[in-house]
Amino acid sequence: MKYFIKTYGCQMNINDSEKIKGILQTQGYEPATKEEDADLVILNTCTIREKPDQKVWSHLGEIKKLKSKNPNVKIGVCGCMAQRAGYEIASKMPFVDLIFGTKNIHNIPKLLEDVKVGNRAIEILEEEDPLENILDSYPTVRDNSYCAYVTIMRGCDKECTYCVVPFTRGKERSRNPQSILDEVKSLVDNGVLEIHLIGQNVTAYGKDIDYPFYKLLENISKIEGVKRIRFTTGHPIDMTDDIIETMASLPNMVNHLHLPFQAGSDRILELMKRNYTKAYYLNRIEKLKSKVKDITFSTDIIIGFPTETEEDFQHTLDVVQTVEFEQVFSFKYSKRPNTPAYHMEDDLSDEIKTDRMKRLLEIQKAITSKLMRRYENTVQKVLVEDKKENTYIGRTTTNVWCNITSSNDILGKEVEVLITKTGFQSLDGVVQNIL
Ligand code: 5AD
Ligand code: SF4
């Protein structure tokens, strides 16, 4: 039996898919290289904005054709859209055999039993399942041998008014620290060099178990063989001084941070219920810049939240210009069912949102170009994670892709690279030293 999983959305979904693959392999399934060759096709879905929803609906339309060609193939839908709209999918797409939400991935073996005997299996848990920790005991099938995602918490207790995540991922629950440390140890024993801690809001880690996030960072840092630690995503309000001090003091903590600010105007931030002001956000960035050597930033921005005026938008542009992010991910506001902002009129036309997005990207382009030029003739530490033809590929500690020429085999090694050329999205360089 062969499986194929198509993953939409964020790192949480990527890591969930890696877990699902691990579970399927314990059930005797092997990976298929394409959808057409699989006995079981699973879509792991995202529902953060309307666009990802539309992608899933149209992919399901395609998959229906697959099933008419091969009636024996089983189709599954999971992830955030399944959690939010699983029953709607079930009624509109009767050929889907298996639907499960984000809180019951550990129940796949049981659900597959039903599917195998020809039943339709649908399980969407409203409440968190205390047995979810069984997931930690299943293997994880990872695509990247050197950089590994490690989920340290699930869910989100923030109530950002635009966001569907509290409804799709449930309440914040921190994973047991010992289980995390054991996983990290076993990853480095198997050749992994970079540990990327993930969760909807990792900076809130440990609040429910009285174990602060900075302590987790310190303990991971001590494990021999951990070359690099990253984490995504944090909320500015939880970006406390002790986390910043820890980022500054640990030798294997990278000097890059993804810290979404969403909007620059205090009025919009309040409507979004982000619980901070523009000045507070800028203060966190200032502090990080002063403590963590050569730190770089990336961020998420929502454009055109209900009632956003040109003046509000100018505050967003001001933050972009003040911080100088290396990368900006900007999204047009999209009204999501169940969210507190759902009842607000989505009053900005697509034309205005598009125009603001264009202006923001224009400004950002100039900033990125300027920042990238700064790398020229510098020596950067790069962790080499891939090789394409004769070029090795890796990321700097600041999270920039680097193409490297080397006569030695440097795959899976950390190297010092002299940057010879800077592009818009990537750097080129020559190896100076293998670390
Ligand atoms: N509309 C547009 N963008 C959104 N995001 C989250 N919810 C919405 C929404 N309703 C963006 C935020 C978040 C990123 C993952 O997606 O910027 O940080
Ligand atoms: Fe999409 Fe959010 Fe779910 Fe990630 S957590 S898959 S971004 S809806």
Short mmCIF file of C-alpha atoms and ligand atoms in Angstrom, two decimals:
data_model
loop_
_atom_site.label_atom_id
_atom_site.label_comp_id
_atom_site.label_asym_id
_atom_site.label_seq_id
_atom_site.Cartn_x
_atom_site.Cartn_y
_atom_site.Cartn_z
CA MET A 1 0.00 0.00 0.00
CA LYS A 2 1.28 3.45 -0.92
CA TYR A 3 0.42 6.92 0.37
CA PHE A 4 0.79 10.45 -0.98
CA ILE A 5 0.37 13.55 1.19
CA LYS A 6 -0.07 17.06 -0.19
CA THR A 7 0.61 19.69 2.46
CA TYR A 8 -0.72 23.25 2.44
CA GLY A 9 0.06 26.01 4.94
CA CYS A 10 2.65 26.61 7.60
CA GLN A 11 5.47 24.74 9.33
CA MET A 12 3.01 23.25 11.81
CA ASN A 13 1.27 21.52 8.93
CA ILE A 14 4.59 20.41 7.42
CA ASN A 15 5.59 18.85 10.74
CA ASP A 16 2.14 17.28 11.18
CA SER A 17 2.53 15.71 7.73
CA GLU A 18 5.94 14.36 8.76
CA LYS A 19 4.21 12.79 11.77
CA ILE A 20 1.34 11.44 9.63
CA LYS A 21 3.91 9.84 7.29
CA GLY A 22 5.56 8.23 10.33
CA ILE A 23 2.23 6.83 11.53
CA LEU A 24 1.34 5.53 8.06
CA GLN A 25 4.67 3.76 7.80
CA THR A 26 3.97 1.96 11.09
CA GLN A 27 0.73 0.79 9.45
CA GLY A 28 2.60 -0.76 6.53
CA TYR A 29 2.25 2.10 4.02
CA GLU A 30 5.12 3.25 1.82
CA PRO A 31 5.52 6.61 0.09
CA ALA A 32 4.38 7.05 -3.52
CA THR A 33 6.18 9.57 -5.69
CA LYS A 34 2.98 10.90 -7.24
CA GLU A 35 -0.72 11.06 -6.45
CA GLU A 36 -1.67 8.70 -9.30
CA ASP A 37 0.42 5.87 -7.83
CA ALA A 38 -1.02 6.06 -4.32
CA ASP A 39 -3.66 3.89 -2.64
CA LEU A 40 -4.23 6.64 -0.09
CA VAL A 41 -4.09 10.36 -0.92
CA ILE A 42 -4.26 12.83 1.97
CA LEU A 43 -4.61 16.61 1.73
CA ASN A 44 -3.31 18.37 4.83
CA THR A 45 -5.10 21.68 4.56
CA CYS A 46 -4.78 25.32 5.64
CA THR A 47 -7.62 27.78 6.14
CA ILE A 48 -5.85 30.93 7.34
CA ARG A 49 -7.28 33.02 4.46
CA GLU A 50 -9.87 32.45 1.78
CA LYS A 51 -7.25 31.68 -0.88
CA PRO A 52 -5.91 28.51 0.79
CA ASP A 53 -9.53 27.33 1.19
CA GLN A 54 -10.11 27.82 -2.53
CA LYS A 55 -6.94 25.89 -3.37
CA VAL A 56 -8.19 22.91 -1.36
CA TRP A 57 -11.66 22.98 -2.96
CA SER A 58 -10.12 23.02 -6.43
CA HIS A 59 -7.60 20.28 -5.59
CA LEU A 60 -10.49 18.16 -4.32
CA GLY A 61 -12.19 18.68 -7.69
CA GLU A 62 -9.05 17.26 -9.36
CA ILE A 63 -8.87 14.35 -6.97
CA LYS A 64 -12.43 13.39 -7.78
CA LYS A 65 -11.21 12.60 -11.31
CA LEU A 66 -8.47 10.41 -9.82
CA LYS A 67 -11.11 8.41 -8.02
CA SER A 68 -13.24 7.92 -11.11
CA LYS A 69 -10.16 6.44 -12.84
CA ASN A 70 -9.27 4.24 -9.86
CA PRO A 71 -12.25 3.62 -7.53
CA ASN A 72 -10.02 1.78 -5.03
CA VAL A 73 -7.98 4.83 -4.10
CA LYS A 74 -8.90 6.25 -0.68
CA ILE A 75 -9.03 10.02 -0.21
CA GLY A 76 -8.37 11.79 3.09
CA VAL A 77 -8.61 15.43 4.18
CA CYS A 78 -7.06 16.68 7.42
CA GLY A 79 -5.53 19.84 8.87
CA CYS A 80 -7.00 23.22 9.65
CA MET A 81 -9.68 23.37 6.98
CA ALA A 82 -10.87 19.88 7.95
CA GLN A 83 -11.06 21.06 11.56
CA ARG A 84 -13.04 24.17 10.57
CA ALA A 85 -15.22 22.82 7.77
CA GLY A 86 -14.88 19.02 7.85
CA TYR A 87 -18.62 18.35 7.75
CA GLU A 88 -19.08 20.77 4.86
CA ILE A 89 -16.33 18.90 2.98
CA ALA A 90 -18.04 15.60 3.83
CA SER A 91 -21.37 16.73 2.41
CA LYS A 92 -20.03 18.52 -0.68
CA MET A 93 -17.41 15.88 -1.51
CA PRO A 94 -19.02 12.46 -0.98
CA PHE A 95 -16.02 10.65 -2.52
CA VAL A 96 -13.80 11.68 0.43
CA ASP A 97 -13.29 8.59 2.62
CA LEU A 98 -11.41 9.98 5.60
CA ILE A 99 -11.67 13.32 7.41
CA PHE A 100 -9.89 14.18 10.63
CA GLY A 101 -9.06 17.43 12.42
CA THR A 102 -5.89 18.81 13.98
CA LYS A 103 -6.44 17.29 17.42
CA ASN A 104 -6.68 13.60 16.54
CA ILE A 105 -3.74 12.80 14.28
CA HIS A 106 -2.80 10.11 16.81
CA ASN A 107 -6.08 8.31 15.99
CA ILE A 108 -5.16 7.66 12.35
CA PRO A 109 -4.53 3.91 12.86
CA LYS A 110 -8.06 3.46 14.23
CA LEU A 111 -9.62 5.61 11.48
CA LEU A 112 -7.75 3.68 8.79
CA GLU A 113 -9.26 0.44 10.06
CA ASP A 114 -12.69 1.86 9.21
CA VAL A 115 -11.59 3.14 5.82
CA LYS A 116 -10.00 -0.20 4.88
CA VAL A 117 -13.29 -2.06 5.30
CA GLY A 118 -15.05 0.44 3.05
CA ASN A 119 -16.54 2.79 5.65
CA ARG A 120 -16.30 6.52 5.68
CA ALA A 121 -14.29 7.71 8.72
CA ILE A 122 -14.94 11.22 10.01
CA GLU A 123 -13.57 12.38 13.35
CA ILE A 124 -13.29 16.06 14.24
CA LEU A 125 -12.68 16.64 17.93
CA GLU A 126 -13.97 19.88 19.43
CA GLU A 127 -11.99 19.45 22.66
CA GLU A 128 -8.29 18.72 23.02
CA ASP A 129 -7.61 15.01 23.58
CA PRO A 130 -5.36 14.30 26.61
CA LEU A 131 -4.13 11.21 24.76
CA GLU A 132 -2.66 13.40 22.01
CA ASN A 133 0.83 12.90 23.53
CA ILE A 134 0.88 9.42 22.01
CA LEU A 135 1.93 11.31 18.88
CA ASP A 136 5.38 11.84 20.41
CA SER A 137 5.97 8.10 20.41
CA TYR A 138 5.40 7.70 16.66
CA PRO A 139 8.30 8.05 14.22
CA THR A 140 8.61 11.19 12.08
CA VAL A 141 9.51 10.95 8.40
CA ARG A 142 11.53 14.05 7.55
CA ASP A 143 12.54 15.38 4.14
CA ASN A 144 15.48 17.41 5.42
CA SER A 145 18.29 15.38 7.06
CA TYR A 146 20.06 18.34 8.66
CA CYS A 147 17.40 20.81 9.78
CA ALA A 148 14.47 19.43 11.75
CA TYR A 149 11.19 20.92 12.86
CA VAL A 150 10.31 20.09 16.44
CA THR A 151 6.79 20.94 17.58
CA ILE A 152 6.98 22.24 21.14
CA MET A 153 3.43 23.45 21.58
CA ARG A 154 0.07 23.32 19.91
CA GLY A 155 -2.82 25.77 19.81
CA CYS A 156 -3.10 29.45 20.64
CA ASP A 157 -4.82 31.33 23.49
CA LYS A 158 -4.47 34.77 21.94
CA GLU A 159 -7.65 36.23 20.53
CA CYS A 160 -6.47 38.20 17.51
CA THR A 161 -9.78 39.20 15.98
CA TYR A 162 -8.87 38.28 12.37
CA CYS A 163 -7.44 34.85 13.15
CA VAL A 164 -9.00 31.45 12.68
CA VAL A 165 -6.17 29.54 14.40
CA PRO A 166 -7.71 29.37 17.91
CA PHE A 167 -10.67 27.62 16.24
CA THR A 168 -8.58 25.30 14.10
CA ARG A 169 -5.80 24.44 16.53
CA GLY A 170 -7.47 24.79 19.91
CA LYS A 171 -6.11 25.88 23.26
CA GLU A 172 -2.43 26.37 24.03
CA ARG A 173 -0.81 23.20 25.28
CA SER A 174 2.92 22.88 25.84
CA ARG A 175 4.67 19.64 25.13
CA ASN A 176 6.49 17.98 28.01
CA PRO A 177 10.03 19.45 28.10
CA GLN A 178 11.71 16.08 28.68
CA SER A 179 9.98 14.67 25.60
CA ILE A 180 11.27 17.64 23.56
CA LEU A 181 14.82 17.22 24.89
CA ASP A 182 14.71 13.47 24.14
CA GLU A 183 13.59 14.16 20.57
CA VAL A 184 16.34 16.76 20.07
CA LYS A 185 18.94 14.35 21.44
CA SER A 186 17.82 11.61 19.11
CA LEU A 187 17.77 14.02 16.15
CA VAL A 188 21.37 15.15 16.69
CA ASP A 189 22.42 11.54 17.22
CA ASN A 190 21.04 10.95 13.72
CA GLY A 191 22.95 13.79 12.08
CA VAL A 192 20.58 16.74 12.46
CA LEU A 193 22.41 20.02 13.06
CA GLU A 194 19.67 22.64 13.18
CA ILE A 195 16.68 22.44 15.51
CA HIS A 196 13.74 24.58 14.46
CA LEU A 197 11.24 24.84 17.31
CA ILE A 198 7.73 25.45 16.07
CA GLY A 199 4.27 26.17 17.40
CA GLN A 200 1.51 28.71 16.74
CA ASN A 201 3.01 30.87 19.46
CA VAL A 202 6.26 29.41 20.78
CA THR A 203 7.14 32.41 22.93
CA ALA A 204 4.17 31.47 25.14
CA TYR A 205 5.72 28.02 25.68
CA GLY A 206 5.49 26.63 29.17
CA LYS A 207 2.95 29.04 30.67
CA ASP A 208 0.58 26.13 31.28
CA ILE A 209 3.25 23.90 32.84
CA ASP A 210 5.27 26.53 34.66
CA TYR A 211 8.41 26.00 32.60
CA PRO A 212 9.60 29.17 30.86
CA PHE A 213 10.55 29.20 27.19
CA TYR A 214 14.01 30.61 27.86
CA LYS A 215 14.76 27.61 30.10
CA LEU A 216 13.81 25.26 27.28
CA LEU A 217 16.16 27.17 24.96
CA GLU A 218 18.99 26.88 27.50
CA ASN A 219 18.48 23.16 27.96
CA ILE A 220 18.31 22.47 24.22
CA SER A 221 21.41 24.56 23.72
CA LYS A 222 23.36 22.32 26.13
CA ILE A 223 22.71 19.15 24.11
CA GLU A 224 25.93 18.20 22.38
CA GLY A 225 25.70 18.39 18.60
CA VAL A 226 23.01 21.10 18.42
CA LYS A 227 24.68 23.57 16.07
CA ARG A 228 21.73 25.90 15.59
CA ILE A 229 18.42 26.69 17.26
CA ARG A 230 15.62 28.66 15.58
CA PHE A 231 12.05 29.22 16.62
CA THR A 232 8.86 30.36 14.89
CA THR A 233 6.46 32.03 15.50
CA GLY A 234 6.48 34.37 18.46
CA HIS A 235 4.00 37.00 19.59
CA PRO A 236 5.60 40.37 20.46
CA ILE A 237 3.78 40.50 23.78
CA ASP A 238 5.50 37.28 24.94
CA MET A 239 8.91 38.41 23.66
CA THR A 240 10.14 39.10 27.16
CA ASP A 241 13.53 40.40 28.25
CA ASP A 242 14.57 36.99 29.57
CA ILE A 243 14.03 35.42 26.12
CA ILE A 244 16.01 38.24 24.50
CA GLU A 245 18.87 37.84 27.02
CA THR A 246 18.91 34.09 26.35
CA MET A 247 18.98 34.62 22.58
CA ALA A 248 21.95 36.93 23.08
CA SER A 249 23.88 34.59 25.35
CA LEU A 250 23.51 31.14 23.78
CA PRO A 251 26.23 30.40 21.22
CA ASN A 252 24.03 28.15 19.07
CA MET A 253 21.00 30.45 18.90
CA VAL A 254 20.68 32.03 15.44
CA ASN A 255 20.60 35.79 14.96
CA HIS A 256 17.33 35.92 13.06
CA LEU A 257 13.79 36.35 14.29
CA HIS A 258 10.39 36.18 12.63
CA LEU A 259 8.23 38.53 14.66
CA PRO A 260 4.87 39.41 13.08
CA PHE A 261 3.63 42.94 13.79
CA GLN A 262 0.50 42.82 11.54
CA ALA A 263 -0.20 46.58 11.57
CA GLY A 264 1.51 49.81 12.59
CA SER A 265 -1.46 51.88 13.71
CA ASP A 266 -2.39 51.67 17.39
CA ARG A 267 -6.07 52.02 16.50
CA ILE A 268 -5.90 49.01 14.13
CA LEU A 269 -3.76 47.01 16.58
CA GLU A 270 -6.48 47.55 19.16
CA LEU A 271 -9.21 46.45 16.75
CA MET A 272 -7.07 43.39 16.00
CA LYS A 273 -6.74 42.82 19.76
CA ARG A 274 -3.00 42.41 19.51
CA ASN A 275 -2.51 43.91 22.99
CA TYR A 276 0.51 46.05 22.10
CA THR A 277 1.23 49.39 20.50
CA LYS A 278 3.53 50.41 17.68
CA ALA A 279 5.92 51.92 20.26
CA TYR A 280 5.99 48.65 22.23
CA TYR A 281 6.80 46.62 19.10
CA LEU A 282 9.56 49.03 18.09
CA ASN A 283 10.95 48.87 21.63
CA ARG A 284 11.23 45.05 21.41
CA ILE A 285 13.06 45.37 18.09
CA GLU A 286 15.40 48.03 19.52
CA LYS A 287 16.20 45.81 22.47
CA LEU A 288 16.85 42.79 20.22
CA LYS A 289 19.08 44.86 17.95
CA SER A 290 21.09 46.13 20.90
CA LYS A 291 21.55 42.69 22.49
CA VAL A 292 21.81 40.15 19.65
CA LYS A 293 24.77 40.75 17.36
CA ASP A 294 23.82 41.47 13.72
CA ILE A 295 20.27 40.21 14.22
CA THR A 296 17.94 40.29 11.22
CA PHE A 297 14.15 40.19 11.18
CA SER A 298 11.25 39.02 9.11
CA THR A 299 7.58 39.76 9.74
CA ASP A 300 3.93 39.28 8.75
CA ILE A 301 1.68 42.20 7.88
CA ILE A 302 -2.06 42.33 7.21
CA ILE A 303 -3.12 44.98 4.73
CA GLY A 304 -6.60 46.47 4.70
CA PHE A 305 -8.05 45.33 8.03
CA PRO A 306 -11.60 46.77 8.34
CA THR A 307 -11.59 50.61 8.63
CA GLU A 308 -7.82 50.94 7.90
CA THR A 309 -7.28 54.51 6.65
CA GLU A 310 -4.38 55.82 4.61
CA GLU A 311 -3.06 57.38 7.81
CA ASP A 312 -3.20 53.99 9.59
CA PHE A 313 -1.38 52.41 6.68
CA GLN A 314 1.36 55.06 6.87
CA HIS A 315 2.13 53.73 10.38
CA THR A 316 2.61 50.26 8.88
CA LEU A 317 5.02 51.71 6.31
CA ASP A 318 6.79 53.59 9.09
CA VAL A 319 7.43 50.35 11.03
CA VAL A 320 8.74 48.70 7.86
CA GLN A 321 11.14 51.59 7.28
CA THR A 322 12.23 51.85 10.90
CA VAL A 323 12.92 48.16 11.51
CA GLU A 324 14.32 47.30 8.06
CA PHE A 325 13.16 43.68 7.87
CA GLU A 326 15.09 41.38 5.56
CA GLN A 327 11.83 39.74 4.55
CA VAL A 328 8.20 40.80 4.75
CA PHE A 329 5.20 38.52 4.23
CA SER A 330 2.18 40.68 3.53
CA PHE A 331 -1.40 39.52 3.21
CA LYS A 332 -4.59 41.26 2.17
CA TYR A 333 -7.12 41.02 4.97
CA SER A 334 -9.47 38.10 4.43
CA LYS A 335 -12.63 37.68 6.49
CA ARG A 336 -12.73 34.29 8.24
CA PRO A 337 -15.79 32.50 9.61
CA ASN A 338 -16.12 32.32 13.42
CA THR A 339 -13.53 35.02 14.07
CA PRO A 340 -14.46 38.08 16.17
CA ALA A 341 -13.80 40.36 13.17
CA TYR A 342 -16.28 38.39 11.06
CA HIS A 343 -19.09 40.76 12.02
CA MET A 344 -17.05 43.81 10.95
CA GLU A 345 -17.67 45.02 7.45
CA ASP A 346 -14.71 44.17 5.18
CA ASP A 347 -15.00 47.73 3.90
CA LEU A 348 -11.78 48.22 1.94
CA SER A 349 -12.02 47.41 -1.75
CA ASP A 350 -9.63 44.94 -3.30
CA GLU A 351 -8.32 47.85 -5.36
CA ILE A 352 -7.23 49.76 -2.24
CA LYS A 353 -5.72 46.64 -0.66
CA THR A 354 -3.80 45.87 -3.87
CA ASP A 355 -2.54 49.44 -4.15
CA ARG A 356 -1.31 49.47 -0.51
CA MET A 357 0.32 46.08 -0.95
CA LYS A 358 2.12 47.31 -4.09
CA ARG A 359 3.43 50.40 -2.32
CA LEU A 360 4.59 48.36 0.67
CA LEU A 361 6.39 45.84 -1.52
CA GLU A 362 8.07 48.64 -3.45
CA ILE A 363 9.52 50.10 -0.24
CA GLN A 364 10.47 46.64 1.02
CA LYS A 365 12.27 45.82 -2.21
CA ALA A 366 14.63 48.78 -1.71
CA ILE A 367 15.25 47.77 1.92
CA THR A 368 15.99 44.13 1.03
CA SER A 369 18.37 45.21 -1.74
CA LYS A 370 20.21 47.50 0.65
CA LEU A 371 20.46 44.83 3.36
CA MET A 372 21.63 42.15 0.94
CA ARG A 373 24.45 44.36 -0.33
CA ARG A 374 25.77 44.48 3.24
CA TYR A 375 26.78 40.80 2.93
CA GLU A 376 29.24 41.47 0.11
CA ASN A 377 32.82 40.44 1.00
CA THR A 378 31.78 39.32 4.48
CA VAL A 379 32.43 35.83 5.87
CA GLN A 380 29.20 34.03 6.85
CA LYS A 381 28.61 30.77 8.69
CA VAL A 382 26.46 28.56 6.49
CA LEU A 383 24.89 25.20 7.31
CA VAL A 384 24.91 23.19 4.10
CA GLU A 385 21.69 21.25 3.68
CA ASP A 386 21.48 20.42 -0.03
CA LYS A 387 23.45 19.96 -3.24
CA LYS A 388 22.20 20.72 -6.75
CA GLU A 389 24.55 19.71 -9.54
CA ASN A 390 27.88 21.22 -8.46
CA THR A 391 26.53 23.82 -6.10
CA TYR A 392 26.04 23.36 -2.37
CA ILE A 393 23.12 25.17 -0.78
CA GLY A 394 22.61 26.30 2.79
CA ARG A 395 21.43 29.14 4.99
CA THR A 396 23.33 31.75 6.92
CA THR A 397 22.56 32.18 10.61
CA THR A 398 20.45 35.16 9.48
CA ASN A 399 18.34 32.79 7.34
CA VAL A 400 19.55 33.85 3.87
CA TRP A 401 20.04 31.17 1.21
CA CYS A 402 23.61 30.84 0.00
CA ASN A 403 24.98 29.01 -3.08
CA ILE A 404 28.47 27.72 -2.43
CA THR A 405 31.27 26.48 -4.61
CA SER A 406 33.51 23.93 -2.95
CA SER A 407 35.91 21.24 -4.10
CA ASN A 408 35.34 19.28 -0.87
CA ASP A 409 32.14 17.46 0.07
CA ILE A 410 30.52 19.87 2.52
CA LEU A 411 26.97 18.46 2.62
CA GLY A 412 25.73 18.40 6.22
CA LYS A 413 28.56 20.59 7.46
CA GLU A 414 28.76 24.06 8.89
CA VAL A 415 31.22 26.13 6.86
CA GLU A 416 32.58 29.64 6.68
CA VAL A 417 31.84 31.21 3.31
CA LEU A 418 33.29 34.33 1.73
CA ILE A 419 30.37 36.07 0.02
CA THR A 420 31.38 36.99 -3.51
CA LYS A 421 28.02 38.05 -4.96
CA THR A 422 24.73 39.23 -3.53
CA GLY A 423 21.38 38.76 -5.25
CA PHE A 424 17.88 39.80 -4.19
CA GLN A 425 16.95 36.53 -2.47
CA SER A 426 20.26 34.72 -2.18
CA LEU A 427 24.03 34.97 -1.88
CA ASP A 428 26.90 33.28 -3.73
CA GLY A 429 30.17 32.41 -2.06
CA VAL A 430 33.29 30.31 -1.75
CA VAL A 431 34.20 28.07 1.17
CA GLN A 432 36.95 29.40 3.42
CA ASN A 433 36.78 26.97 6.27
CA ILE A 434 35.00 23.77 7.28
CA LEU A 435 33.93 24.07 10.93
N1 5AD B 1 -6.48 37.75 6.71
C1 5AD B 1 -5.25 38.01 6.21
N2 5AD B 1 -4.13 37.56 6.75
C2 5AD B 1 -4.22 36.80 7.86
N3 5AD B 1 -3.30 36.22 8.63
C3 5AD B 1 -3.91 35.55 9.63
N4 5AD B 1 -5.25 35.70 9.54
C4 5AD B 1 -5.46 36.48 8.44
C5 5AD B 1 -6.64 36.99 7.82
N5 5AD B 1 -7.85 36.74 8.30
C6 5AD B 1 -1.86 36.36 8.38
C7 5AD B 1 -1.13 36.96 9.59
C8 5AD B 1 -0.40 35.78 10.16
C9 5AD B 1 -0.08 34.99 8.91
C10 5AD B 1 0.29 33.57 9.13
O1 5AD B 1 -1.28 35.08 8.16
O2 5AD B 1 -0.24 37.94 9.11
O3 5AD B 1 0.76 36.15 10.88
FE1 SF4 B 2 -2.80 27.47 7.94
FE2 SF4 B 2 -2.78 28.57 10.39
FE3 SF4 B 2 -3.41 26.04 10.11
FE4 SF4 B 2 -0.90 26.81 9.72
S1 SF4 B 2 -2.06 26.87 11.65
S2 SF4 B 2 -2.04 25.41 8.42
S3 SF4 B 2 -1.23 28.83 8.75
S4 SF4 B 2 -4.55 27.77 9.33
#
